[in-house]
Amino acid sequence: MSRSQLPSGQGPFTEASAARAVLEAVRIAGAPQPHDLELLRLGENALFASPAQGLVYRVARSDGLAAKVEKELATARWLVAQGFPGLPPRDEFPQPLSAEGRLVTFWQYVPPSQREPSLTDLAVLLRDLHALPDPDFPVPVLNPFPLMRDRLREAGADSDDRTHVAVSEKDLAFLLAACEGNETAFRDLVAADPAVGLVHGDAHRGNLLRCGERVLLIDYEAVALGPRTWDLLPTATAADRFGLAPAEYEEFCAVYGADVTQQHGYRILRTVRELGMTTWLMQNVPHSPAAAQEFAVRMDSLRKGDHAARWHAL
């Protein structure tokens, strides 16, 4: 089946297609139309803001992702009920809403702040998150491999669409083999970890928002039950790959109270995290020359086993 024949929620996930889903969801909800709609992020999901409406609209790629989206909403509601600084969903609207074959949710808009959240803020939030009791709603066990395989299948389907630059079959085969070669060790590590608990799953500074004097931890798509060390990996990777100063990393570790690079299983956890980062970026290769260039950099370092090669955030 070609990309043009796929259902709408399985077609190309672009700014335009995601925006159409937002406008349709707004119409279904009976909410005011956002005339100032602006894209905040396009990745696993699309995020749009309407400052005038005080809303952020989050678009999942397919309306077949209901369980994941319901988990995001349940996590947000539970965190707020715990007094944890999370981002509240705007539950005056029915949600999630299926629109254009995708799922749309409504969230509180937080205006930009002149003070960016710091790594120290992230360390405090993770320390407090990991101290919370077990949640009272179903949370999956940490397993990033199904999502990575879905991305690889989707990228393979792109090869049928000659209007876009496709990821090469060679790259797809390498990434699939890397997933298969690391999955068993990762599963064993998770199963044997005595400190398994609630993890954010994608805990980096980009998922922090300053709201007045508070810093909020947002984006609950990857929330799971897993080793707490998983939430420390993005900052360690920032030091290894993205040029984070050693002093900043040391301060993060001191505030949180642990250094993941010194803990059992770090190498396998880091490998899986980097595969996830690379397959996430891969999704934008057909639409972004910058993403294509950075994807090539990451693939070269993964093939060579070069753990110190510099990567660049997009």
PDB file of C-alpha atoms in Angstrom:
ATOM      1  CA  MET A   1       0.000   0.000   0.000  1.00  0.00           C
ATOM      2  CA  SER A   2       1.423   3.375  -0.953  1.00  0.00           C
ATOM      3  CA  ARG A   3       1.529   6.339   1.378  1.00  0.00           C
ATOM      4  CA  SER A   4      -1.220   8.086  -0.612  1.00  0.00           C
ATOM      5  CA  GLN A   5      -3.548   5.120   0.030  1.00  0.00           C
ATOM      6  CA  LEU A   6      -3.048   4.999   3.782  1.00  0.00           C
ATOM      7  CA  PRO A   7      -5.766   6.258   6.168  1.00  0.00           C
ATOM      8  CA  SER A   8      -5.364   9.915   7.088  1.00  0.00           C
ATOM      9  CA  GLY A   9      -3.961   9.174  10.524  1.00  0.00           C
ATOM     10  CA  GLN A  10      -1.238   7.068   8.927  1.00  0.00           C
ATOM     11  CA  GLY A  11      -0.266   9.525   6.186  1.00  0.00           C
ATOM     12  CA  PRO A  12       2.594  12.013   6.277  1.00  0.00           C
ATOM     13  CA  PHE A  13       2.743  13.764   9.633  1.00  0.00           C
ATOM     14  CA  THR A  14       3.529  17.362   8.754  1.00  0.00           C
ATOM     15  CA  GLU A  15       2.831  20.782  10.218  1.00  0.00           C
ATOM     16  CA  ALA A  16      -0.025  21.237   7.749  1.00  0.00           C
ATOM     17  CA  SER A  17      -1.695  17.872   8.401  1.00  0.00           C
ATOM     18  CA  ALA A  18      -1.380  18.281  12.174  1.00  0.00           C
ATOM     19  CA  ALA A  19      -2.786  21.825  12.015  1.00  0.00           C
ATOM     20  CA  ARG A  20      -5.819  20.518  10.126  1.00  0.00           C
ATOM     21  CA  ALA A  21      -6.385  18.041  12.973  1.00  0.00           C
ATOM     22  CA  VAL A  22      -6.238  20.877  15.526  1.00  0.00           C
ATOM     23  CA  LEU A  23      -8.790  22.993  13.668  1.00  0.00           C
ATOM     24  CA  GLU A  24     -11.125  20.020  13.261  1.00  0.00           C
ATOM     25  CA  ALA A  25     -10.812  19.118  16.973  1.00  0.00           C
ATOM     26  CA  VAL A  26     -11.536  22.704  17.961  1.00  0.00           C
ATOM     27  CA  ARG A  27     -14.664  22.638  15.778  1.00  0.00           C
ATOM     28  CA  ILE A  28     -15.817  19.342  17.330  1.00  0.00           C
ATOM     29  CA  ALA A  29     -15.217  20.686  20.863  1.00  0.00           C
ATOM     30  CA  GLY A  30     -17.143  23.863  20.113  1.00  0.00           C
ATOM     31  CA  ALA A  31     -14.119  25.913  21.187  1.00  0.00           C
ATOM     32  CA  PRO A  32     -13.142  29.276  19.689  1.00  0.00           C
ATOM     33  CA  GLN A  33     -11.089  28.997  16.514  1.00  0.00           C
ATOM     34  CA  PRO A  34      -7.398  29.835  17.155  1.00  0.00           C
ATOM     35  CA  HIS A  35      -6.454  32.549  14.671  1.00  0.00           C
ATOM     36  CA  ASP A  36      -2.934  32.804  16.131  1.00  0.00           C
ATOM     37  CA  LEU A  37      -2.012  29.122  15.870  1.00  0.00           C
ATOM     38  CA  GLU A  38       1.775  28.602  15.985  1.00  0.00           C
ATOM     39  CA  LEU A  39       3.834  25.428  15.832  1.00  0.00           C
ATOM     40  CA  LEU A  40       5.905  24.763  18.950  1.00  0.00           C
ATOM     41  CA  ARG A  41       7.309  21.336  18.112  1.00  0.00           C
ATOM     42  CA  LEU A  42       7.023  18.643  15.468  1.00  0.00           C
ATOM     43  CA  GLY A  43       8.362  15.259  16.444  1.00  0.00           C
ATOM     44  CA  GLU A  44       6.623  12.225  17.872  1.00  0.00           C
ATOM     45  CA  ASN A  45       3.682  14.582  18.317  1.00  0.00           C
ATOM     46  CA  ALA A  46       2.899  18.050  17.046  1.00  0.00           C
ATOM     47  CA  LEU A  47       2.397  20.860  19.543  1.00  0.00           C
ATOM     48  CA  PHE A  48       0.647  24.074  18.612  1.00  0.00           C
ATOM     49  CA  ALA A  49      -0.043  27.102  20.789  1.00  0.00           C
ATOM     50  CA  SER A  50      -2.729  29.737  20.737  1.00  0.00           C
ATOM     51  CA  PRO A  51      -1.627  32.418  23.205  1.00  0.00           C
ATOM     52  CA  ALA A  52      -4.898  34.286  22.674  1.00  0.00           C
ATOM     53  CA  GLN A  53      -6.914  31.228  23.738  1.00  0.00           C
ATOM     54  CA  GLY A  54      -4.440  30.257  26.475  1.00  0.00           C
ATOM     55  CA  LEU A  55      -4.199  26.763  24.980  1.00  0.00           C
ATOM     56  CA  VAL A  56      -1.676  24.270  23.681  1.00  0.00           C
ATOM     57  CA  TYR A  57      -2.974  21.618  21.301  1.00  0.00           C
ATOM     58  CA  ARG A  58      -1.144  18.297  21.263  1.00  0.00           C
ATOM     59  CA  VAL A  59      -1.601  16.109  18.185  1.00  0.00           C
ATOM     60  CA  ALA A  60      -0.772  12.400  18.249  1.00  0.00           C
ATOM     61  CA  ARG A  61       0.133  10.818  14.927  1.00  0.00           C
ATOM     62  CA  SER A  62      -2.796   8.406  14.828  1.00  0.00           C
ATOM     63  CA  ASP A  63      -6.136   7.907  16.520  1.00  0.00           C
ATOM     64  CA  GLY A  64      -4.970   4.345  17.113  1.00  0.00           C
ATOM     65  CA  LEU A  65      -2.821   5.660  19.980  1.00  0.00           C
ATOM     66  CA  ALA A  66      -5.712   6.103  22.410  1.00  0.00           C
ATOM     67  CA  ALA A  67      -4.128   4.114  25.260  1.00  0.00           C
ATOM     68  CA  LYS A  68      -0.958   6.199  25.152  1.00  0.00           C
ATOM     69  CA  VAL A  69      -2.846   9.492  25.001  1.00  0.00           C
ATOM     70  CA  GLU A  70      -5.172   8.480  27.842  1.00  0.00           C
ATOM     71  CA  LYS A  71      -2.064   7.655  29.899  1.00  0.00           C
ATOM     72  CA  GLU A  72      -0.682  11.146  29.238  1.00  0.00           C
ATOM     73  CA  LEU A  73      -3.904  12.735  30.473  1.00  0.00           C
ATOM     74  CA  ALA A  74      -4.110  10.425  33.506  1.00  0.00           C
ATOM     75  CA  THR A  75      -0.500  11.210  34.411  1.00  0.00           C
ATOM     76  CA  ALA A  76      -1.076  14.948  34.231  1.00  0.00           C
ATOM     77  CA  ARG A  77      -4.200  14.782  36.388  1.00  0.00           C
ATOM     78  CA  TRP A  78      -2.487  12.526  38.933  1.00  0.00           C
ATOM     79  CA  LEU A  79       0.629  14.698  39.201  1.00  0.00           C
ATOM     80  CA  VAL A  80      -1.462  17.808  39.792  1.00  0.00           C
ATOM     81  CA  ALA A  81      -3.478  15.941  42.446  1.00  0.00           C
ATOM     82  CA  GLN A  82      -0.187  14.972  44.146  1.00  0.00           C
ATOM     83  CA  GLY A  83       0.840  18.626  44.315  1.00  0.00           C
ATOM     84  CA  PHE A  84       3.658  17.973  41.855  1.00  0.00           C
ATOM     85  CA  PRO A  85       4.414  20.821  39.435  1.00  0.00           C
ATOM     86  CA  GLY A  86       3.010  19.290  36.266  1.00  0.00           C
ATOM     87  CA  LEU A  87       1.111  20.818  33.379  1.00  0.00           C
ATOM     88  CA  PRO A  88      -2.673  20.571  33.769  1.00  0.00           C
ATOM     89  CA  PRO A  89      -4.842  19.431  30.889  1.00  0.00           C
ATOM     90  CA  ARG A  90      -7.772  21.666  29.986  1.00  0.00           C
ATOM     91  CA  ASP A  91     -10.528  19.284  30.894  1.00  0.00           C
ATOM     92  CA  GLU A  92     -13.347  21.720  30.196  1.00  0.00           C
ATOM     93  CA  PHE A  93     -12.998  20.327  26.677  1.00  0.00           C
ATOM     94  CA  PRO A  94     -13.874  16.707  25.852  1.00  0.00           C
ATOM     95  CA  GLN A  95     -10.647  14.887  25.237  1.00  0.00           C
ATOM     96  CA  PRO A  96      -8.956  13.190  23.585  1.00  0.00           C
ATOM     97  CA  LEU A  97     -10.732  14.019  20.349  1.00  0.00           C
ATOM     98  CA  SER A  98     -10.313  12.105  17.100  1.00  0.00           C
ATOM     99  CA  ALA A  99      -9.835  14.487  14.196  1.00  0.00           C
ATOM    100  CA  GLU A 100      -8.438  13.869  10.715  1.00  0.00           C
ATOM    101  CA  GLY A 101      -7.397  10.372  11.811  1.00  0.00           C
ATOM    102  CA  ARG A 102      -5.330  11.737  14.713  1.00  0.00           C
ATOM    103  CA  LEU A 103      -5.891  12.401  18.427  1.00  0.00           C
ATOM    104  CA  VAL A 104      -5.902  15.933  19.797  1.00  0.00           C
ATOM    105  CA  THR A 105      -5.679  16.991  23.448  1.00  0.00           C
ATOM    106  CA  PHE A 106      -5.939  20.430  25.057  1.00  0.00           C
ATOM    107  CA  TRP A 107      -3.435  21.790  27.585  1.00  0.00           C
ATOM    108  CA  GLN A 108      -2.761  24.954  29.538  1.00  0.00           C
ATOM    109  CA  TYR A 109      -0.614  27.472  27.673  1.00  0.00           C
ATOM    110  CA  VAL A 110       2.364  28.842  29.620  1.00  0.00           C
ATOM    111  CA  PRO A 111       3.822  32.062  28.170  1.00  0.00           C
ATOM    112  CA  PRO A 112       7.578  32.172  27.516  1.00  0.00           C
ATOM    113  CA  SER A 113       9.714  33.272  30.437  1.00  0.00           C
ATOM    114  CA  GLN A 114      12.826  35.417  30.362  1.00  0.00           C
ATOM    115  CA  ARG A 115      14.420  32.930  32.780  1.00  0.00           C
ATOM    116  CA  GLU A 116      15.102  29.539  31.253  1.00  0.00           C
ATOM    117  CA  PRO A 117      14.775  26.500  33.545  1.00  0.00           C
ATOM    118  CA  SER A 118      18.121  25.091  34.614  1.00  0.00           C
ATOM    119  CA  LEU A 119      19.555  21.625  34.974  1.00  0.00           C
ATOM    120  CA  THR A 120      19.324  22.117  38.699  1.00  0.00           C
ATOM    121  CA  ASP A 121      15.575  22.583  38.284  1.00  0.00           C
ATOM    122  CA  LEU A 122      15.452  19.329  36.343  1.00  0.00           C
ATOM    123  CA  ALA A 123      17.416  17.491  39.029  1.00  0.00           C
ATOM    124  CA  VAL A 124      15.040  18.699  41.757  1.00  0.00           C
ATOM    125  CA  LEU A 125      11.949  17.739  39.755  1.00  0.00           C
ATOM    126  CA  LEU A 126      13.284  14.262  39.002  1.00  0.00           C
ATOM    127  CA  ARG A 127      14.287  13.704  42.602  1.00  0.00           C
ATOM    128  CA  ASP A 128      10.765  14.669  43.702  1.00  0.00           C
ATOM    129  CA  LEU A 129       9.074  12.680  40.927  1.00  0.00           C
ATOM    130  CA  HIS A 130      10.982   9.545  41.871  1.00  0.00           C
ATOM    131  CA  ALA A 131       9.891   9.952  45.485  1.00  0.00           C
ATOM    132  CA  LEU A 132       6.157   9.918  44.642  1.00  0.00           C
ATOM    133  CA  PRO A 133       4.010   6.894  45.549  1.00  0.00           C
ATOM    134  CA  ASP A 134       2.949   4.395  42.928  1.00  0.00           C
ATOM    135  CA  PRO A 135       0.292   5.885  40.667  1.00  0.00           C
ATOM    136  CA  ASP A 136      -3.321   4.734  40.864  1.00  0.00           C
ATOM    137  CA  PHE A 137      -3.718   4.198  37.120  1.00  0.00           C
ATOM    138  CA  PRO A 138      -2.177   1.673  34.703  1.00  0.00           C
ATOM    139  CA  VAL A 139       1.408   2.499  33.683  1.00  0.00           C
ATOM    140  CA  PRO A 140       3.329   0.360  31.190  1.00  0.00           C
ATOM    141  CA  VAL A 141       6.753  -1.107  31.864  1.00  0.00           C
ATOM    142  CA  LEU A 142       9.510   0.856  30.143  1.00  0.00           C
ATOM    143  CA  ASN A 143      10.019  -0.599  26.670  1.00  0.00           C
ATOM    144  CA  PRO A 144      11.203   1.814  23.966  1.00  0.00           C
ATOM    145  CA  PHE A 145      11.629  -0.865  21.281  1.00  0.00           C
ATOM    146  CA  PRO A 146       8.078  -1.076  19.869  1.00  0.00           C
ATOM    147  CA  LEU A 147       8.078   2.663  19.232  1.00  0.00           C
ATOM    148  CA  MET A 148      11.476   2.520  17.558  1.00  0.00           C
ATOM    149  CA  ARG A 149      10.309  -0.323  15.314  1.00  0.00           C
ATOM    150  CA  ASP A 150       7.160   1.635  14.425  1.00  0.00           C
ATOM    151  CA  ARG A 151       9.344   4.557  13.378  1.00  0.00           C
ATOM    152  CA  LEU A 152      11.508   2.286  11.246  1.00  0.00           C
ATOM    153  CA  ARG A 153       8.461   0.762   9.540  1.00  0.00           C
ATOM    154  CA  GLU A 154       7.073   4.232   8.856  1.00  0.00           C
ATOM    155  CA  ALA A 155      10.407   5.378   7.436  1.00  0.00           C
ATOM    156  CA  GLY A 156      10.469   2.309   5.216  1.00  0.00           C
ATOM    157  CA  ALA A 157       7.033   3.241   3.881  1.00  0.00           C
ATOM    158  CA  ASP A 158       8.415   6.666   2.969  1.00  0.00           C
ATOM    159  CA  SER A 159      10.497   4.970   0.278  1.00  0.00           C
ATOM    160  CA  ASP A 160       7.267   4.550  -1.721  1.00  0.00           C
ATOM    161  CA  ASP A 161       6.681   8.303  -1.732  1.00  0.00           C
ATOM    162  CA  ARG A 162       9.029   9.796  -4.300  1.00  0.00           C
ATOM    163  CA  THR A 163       8.083  13.349  -3.315  1.00  0.00           C
ATOM    164  CA  HIS A 164      10.245  12.995  -0.188  1.00  0.00           C
ATOM    165  CA  VAL A 165      13.849  12.049   0.431  1.00  0.00           C
ATOM    166  CA  ALA A 166      13.705   8.614   2.028  1.00  0.00           C
ATOM    167  CA  VAL A 167      15.961   7.170   4.698  1.00  0.00           C
ATOM    168  CA  SER A 168      18.168   4.569   3.011  1.00  0.00           C
ATOM    169  CA  GLU A 169      17.447   0.866   3.355  1.00  0.00           C
ATOM    170  CA  LYS A 170      21.013   0.439   4.613  1.00  0.00           C
ATOM    171  CA  ASP A 171      20.386   2.850   7.496  1.00  0.00           C
ATOM    172  CA  LEU A 172      17.043   1.246   8.318  1.00  0.00           C
ATOM    173  CA  ALA A 173      18.614  -2.224   8.353  1.00  0.00           C
ATOM    174  CA  PHE A 174      21.427  -1.070  10.649  1.00  0.00           C
ATOM    175  CA  LEU A 175      19.018   0.532  13.132  1.00  0.00           C
ATOM    176  CA  LEU A 176      16.711  -2.478  13.129  1.00  0.00           C
ATOM    177  CA  ALA A 177      19.670  -4.797  13.775  1.00  0.00           C
ATOM    178  CA  ALA A 178      20.856  -2.514  16.582  1.00  0.00           C
ATOM    179  CA  CYS A 179      17.428  -2.684  18.208  1.00  0.00           C
ATOM    180  CA  GLU A 180      17.357  -6.469  17.954  1.00  0.00           C
ATOM    181  CA  GLY A 181      20.910  -6.742  19.254  1.00  0.00           C
ATOM    182  CA  ASN A 182      20.245  -4.699  22.391  1.00  0.00           C
ATOM    183  CA  GLU A 183      16.680  -5.578  23.330  1.00  0.00           C
ATOM    184  CA  THR A 184      17.340  -8.691  25.399  1.00  0.00           C
ATOM    185  CA  ALA A 185      20.074  -7.054  27.477  1.00  0.00           C
ATOM    186  CA  PHE A 186      17.850  -4.031  28.053  1.00  0.00           C
ATOM    187  CA  ARG A 187      14.871  -6.141  29.136  1.00  0.00           C
ATOM    188  CA  ASP A 188      17.059  -8.160  31.500  1.00  0.00           C
ATOM    189  CA  LEU A 189      18.442  -4.969  33.011  1.00  0.00           C
ATOM    190  CA  VAL A 190      14.975  -3.531  33.618  1.00  0.00           C
ATOM    191  CA  ALA A 191      13.683  -6.791  35.090  1.00  0.00           C
ATOM    192  CA  ALA A 192      16.634  -7.090  37.490  1.00  0.00           C
ATOM    193  CA  ASP A 193      16.638  -3.472  38.718  1.00  0.00           C
ATOM    194  CA  PRO A 194      15.393  -3.255  42.333  1.00  0.00           C
ATOM    195  CA  ALA A 195      14.725   0.490  41.983  1.00  0.00           C
ATOM    196  CA  VAL A 196      12.078   0.239  39.271  1.00  0.00           C
ATOM    197  CA  GLY A 197       9.420   2.907  39.698  1.00  0.00           C
ATOM    198  CA  LEU A 198       7.690   5.768  37.946  1.00  0.00           C
ATOM    199  CA  VAL A 199       9.913   7.466  35.369  1.00  0.00           C
ATOM    200  CA  HIS A 200       9.194  10.422  33.120  1.00  0.00           C
ATOM    201  CA  GLY A 201      10.869   8.677  30.206  1.00  0.00           C
ATOM    202  CA  ASP A 202      12.133  11.755  28.325  1.00  0.00           C
ATOM    203  CA  ALA A 203      13.538  13.952  31.081  1.00  0.00           C
ATOM    204  CA  HIS A 204      15.508  16.769  29.488  1.00  0.00           C
ATOM    205  CA  ARG A 205      15.511  20.535  29.863  1.00  0.00           C
ATOM    206  CA  GLY A 206      13.289  20.952  26.800  1.00  0.00           C
ATOM    207  CA  ASN A 207      10.467  19.394  28.812  1.00  0.00           C
ATOM    208  CA  LEU A 208      10.584  22.073  31.492  1.00  0.00           C
ATOM    209  CA  LEU A 209       8.502  25.248  31.563  1.00  0.00           C
ATOM    210  CA  ARG A 210       8.875  28.172  33.937  1.00  0.00           C
ATOM    211  CA  CYS A 211       5.509  29.399  35.178  1.00  0.00           C
ATOM    212  CA  GLY A 212       6.108  32.378  37.454  1.00  0.00           C
ATOM    213  CA  GLU A 213       8.336  31.119  40.258  1.00  0.00           C
ATOM    214  CA  ARG A 214       7.580  27.467  39.561  1.00  0.00           C
ATOM    215  CA  VAL A 215       9.180  25.137  37.044  1.00  0.00           C
ATOM    216  CA  LEU A 216       6.866  22.540  35.523  1.00  0.00           C
ATOM    217  CA  LEU A 217       7.800  19.102  34.186  1.00  0.00           C
ATOM    218  CA  ILE A 218       5.743  18.520  31.022  1.00  0.00           C
ATOM    219  CA  ASP A 219       5.219  15.918  28.270  1.00  0.00           C
ATOM    220  CA  TYR A 220       4.033  12.591  29.703  1.00  0.00           C
ATOM    221  CA  GLU A 221       4.098  10.528  26.533  1.00  0.00           C
ATOM    222  CA  ALA A 222       6.960   8.281  27.688  1.00  0.00           C
ATOM    223  CA  VAL A 223       5.929   7.891  31.364  1.00  0.00           C
ATOM    224  CA  ALA A 224       6.504   4.291  32.418  1.00  0.00           C
ATOM    225  CA  LEU A 225       7.662   1.989  35.197  1.00  0.00           C
ATOM    226  CA  GLY A 226      11.389   1.489  34.845  1.00  0.00           C
ATOM    227  CA  PRO A 227      14.830   2.115  36.357  1.00  0.00           C
ATOM    228  CA  ARG A 228      15.071   5.656  37.724  1.00  0.00           C
ATOM    229  CA  THR A 229      18.470   5.833  36.021  1.00  0.00           C
ATOM    230  CA  TRP A 230      16.617   6.108  32.683  1.00  0.00           C
ATOM    231  CA  ASP A 231      15.580   9.658  33.606  1.00  0.00           C
ATOM    232  CA  LEU A 232      19.194  10.630  34.275  1.00  0.00           C
ATOM    233  CA  LEU A 233      20.430   9.512  30.843  1.00  0.00           C
ATOM    234  CA  PRO A 234      19.439  12.617  28.833  1.00  0.00           C
ATOM    235  CA  THR A 235      21.658  14.849  30.961  1.00  0.00           C
ATOM    236  CA  ALA A 236      24.540  12.372  30.831  1.00  0.00           C
ATOM    237  CA  THR A 237      24.103  12.220  27.054  1.00  0.00           C
ATOM    238  CA  ALA A 238      24.159  16.017  26.932  1.00  0.00           C
ATOM    239  CA  ALA A 239      27.596  15.867  28.539  1.00  0.00           C
ATOM    240  CA  ASP A 240      28.811  13.058  26.282  1.00  0.00           C
ATOM    241  CA  ARG A 241      27.315  14.198  22.988  1.00  0.00           C
ATOM    242  CA  PHE A 242      26.081  17.794  23.097  1.00  0.00           C
ATOM    243  CA  GLY A 243      28.844  19.723  24.830  1.00  0.00           C
ATOM    244  CA  LEU A 244      27.357  20.180  28.303  1.00  0.00           C
ATOM    245  CA  ALA A 245      30.081  21.525  30.584  1.00  0.00           C
ATOM    246  CA  PRO A 246      31.434  18.957  33.083  1.00  0.00           C
ATOM    247  CA  ALA A 247      30.782  21.345  35.977  1.00  0.00           C
ATOM    248  CA  GLU A 248      27.098  21.597  35.034  1.00  0.00           C
ATOM    249  CA  TYR A 249      26.803  17.840  34.850  1.00  0.00           C
ATOM    250  CA  GLU A 250      28.485  17.423  38.227  1.00  0.00           C
ATOM    251  CA  GLU A 251      26.072  19.922  39.768  1.00  0.00           C
ATOM    252  CA  PHE A 252      23.103  18.037  38.309  1.00  0.00           C
ATOM    253  CA  CYS A 253      24.381  14.785  39.826  1.00  0.00           C
ATOM    254  CA  ALA A 254      25.012  16.413  43.188  1.00  0.00           C
ATOM    255  CA  VAL A 255      21.508  17.873  43.390  1.00  0.00           C
ATOM    256  CA  TYR A 256      19.794  14.665  42.278  1.00  0.00           C
ATOM    257  CA  GLY A 257      22.092  12.485  44.365  1.00  0.00           C
ATOM    258  CA  ALA A 258      23.436  10.024  41.775  1.00  0.00           C
ATOM    259  CA  ASP A 259      25.572   9.794  38.658  1.00  0.00           C
ATOM    260  CA  VAL A 260      24.131   7.376  36.108  1.00  0.00           C
ATOM    261  CA  THR A 261      27.487   6.983  34.354  1.00  0.00           C
ATOM    262  CA  GLN A 262      28.811   5.223  37.452  1.00  0.00           C
ATOM    263  CA  GLN A 263      25.913   2.804  37.773  1.00  0.00           C
ATOM    264  CA  HIS A 264      25.432  -0.753  36.557  1.00  0.00           C
ATOM    265  CA  GLY A 265      24.023  -1.014  33.053  1.00  0.00           C
ATOM    266  CA  TYR A 266      24.885   2.509  31.967  1.00  0.00           C
ATOM    267  CA  ARG A 267      26.363   1.452  28.643  1.00  0.00           C
ATOM    268  CA  ILE A 268      23.331  -0.542  27.512  1.00  0.00           C
ATOM    269  CA  LEU A 269      20.933   2.146  28.742  1.00  0.00           C
ATOM    270  CA  ARG A 270      22.860   4.812  26.884  1.00  0.00           C
ATOM    271  CA  THR A 271      22.962   2.746  23.698  1.00  0.00           C
ATOM    272  CA  VAL A 272      19.190   2.277  23.736  1.00  0.00           C
ATOM    273  CA  ARG A 273      18.610   5.928  24.533  1.00  0.00           C
ATOM    274  CA  GLU A 274      20.774   6.984  21.588  1.00  0.00           C
ATOM    275  CA  LEU A 275      18.923   4.622  19.263  1.00  0.00           C
ATOM    276  CA  GLY A 276      15.704   6.246  20.410  1.00  0.00           C
ATOM    277  CA  MET A 277      17.080   9.735  19.816  1.00  0.00           C
ATOM    278  CA  THR A 278      18.260   8.770  16.346  1.00  0.00           C
ATOM    279  CA  THR A 279      15.020   7.098  15.245  1.00  0.00           C
ATOM    280  CA  TRP A 280      13.096  10.113  16.599  1.00  0.00           C
ATOM    281  CA  LEU A 281      15.189  12.452  14.477  1.00  0.00           C
ATOM    282  CA  MET A 282      14.828  10.122  11.485  1.00  0.00           C
ATOM    283  CA  GLN A 283      11.123  10.973  11.286  1.00  0.00           C
ATOM    284  CA  ASN A 284      11.934  14.498  10.115  1.00  0.00           C
ATOM    285  CA  VAL A 285      14.577  13.523   7.540  1.00  0.00           C
ATOM    286  CA  PRO A 286      12.132  13.608   4.591  1.00  0.00           C
ATOM    287  CA  HIS A 287      11.027  17.138   5.465  1.00  0.00           C
ATOM    288  CA  SER A 288      14.130  18.844   6.869  1.00  0.00           C
ATOM    289  CA  PRO A 289      17.616  19.172   5.338  1.00  0.00           C
ATOM    290  CA  ALA A 290      18.999  20.007   8.790  1.00  0.00           C
ATOM    291  CA  ALA A 291      17.503  16.815  10.215  1.00  0.00           C
ATOM    292  CA  ALA A 292      18.913  14.803   7.317  1.00  0.00           C
ATOM    293  CA  GLN A 293      22.390  16.212   7.903  1.00  0.00           C
ATOM    294  CA  GLU A 294      22.303  15.529  11.638  1.00  0.00           C
ATOM    295  CA  PHE A 295      20.875  12.049  11.067  1.00  0.00           C
ATOM    296  CA  ALA A 296      23.911  11.272   8.889  1.00  0.00           C
ATOM    297  CA  VAL A 297      26.232  12.450  11.669  1.00  0.00           C
ATOM    298  CA  ARG A 298      24.527  10.205  14.213  1.00  0.00           C
ATOM    299  CA  MET A 299      24.453   7.192  11.936  1.00  0.00           C
ATOM    300  CA  ASP A 300      28.173   7.545  11.229  1.00  0.00           C
ATOM    301  CA  SER A 301      29.020   7.615  14.942  1.00  0.00           C
ATOM    302  CA  LEU A 302      26.718   4.682  15.747  1.00  0.00           C
ATOM    303  CA  ARG A 303      28.250   2.578  12.979  1.00  0.00           C
ATOM    304  CA  LYS A 304      31.772   3.355  14.168  1.00  0.00           C
ATOM    305  CA  GLY A 305      30.919   2.831  17.831  1.00  0.00           C
ATOM    306  CA  ASP A 306      32.179   6.365  18.449  1.00  0.00           C
ATOM    307  CA  HIS A 307      30.753   7.325  21.860  1.00  0.00           C
ATOM    308  CA  ALA A 308      32.352  10.782  21.921  1.00  0.00           C
ATOM    309  CA  ALA A 309      31.327  12.171  18.497  1.00  0.00           C
ATOM    310  CA  ARG A 310      29.550  15.500  18.808  1.00  0.00           C
ATOM    311  CA  TRP A 311      25.807  15.531  18.085  1.00  0.00           C
ATOM    312  CA  HIS A 312      23.663  18.609  17.622  1.00  0.00           C
ATOM    313  CA  ALA A 313      20.213  19.330  19.015  1.00  0.00           C
ATOM    314  CA  LEU A 314      17.487  20.303  16.557  1.00  0.00           C
TER     315      LEU A 314
END
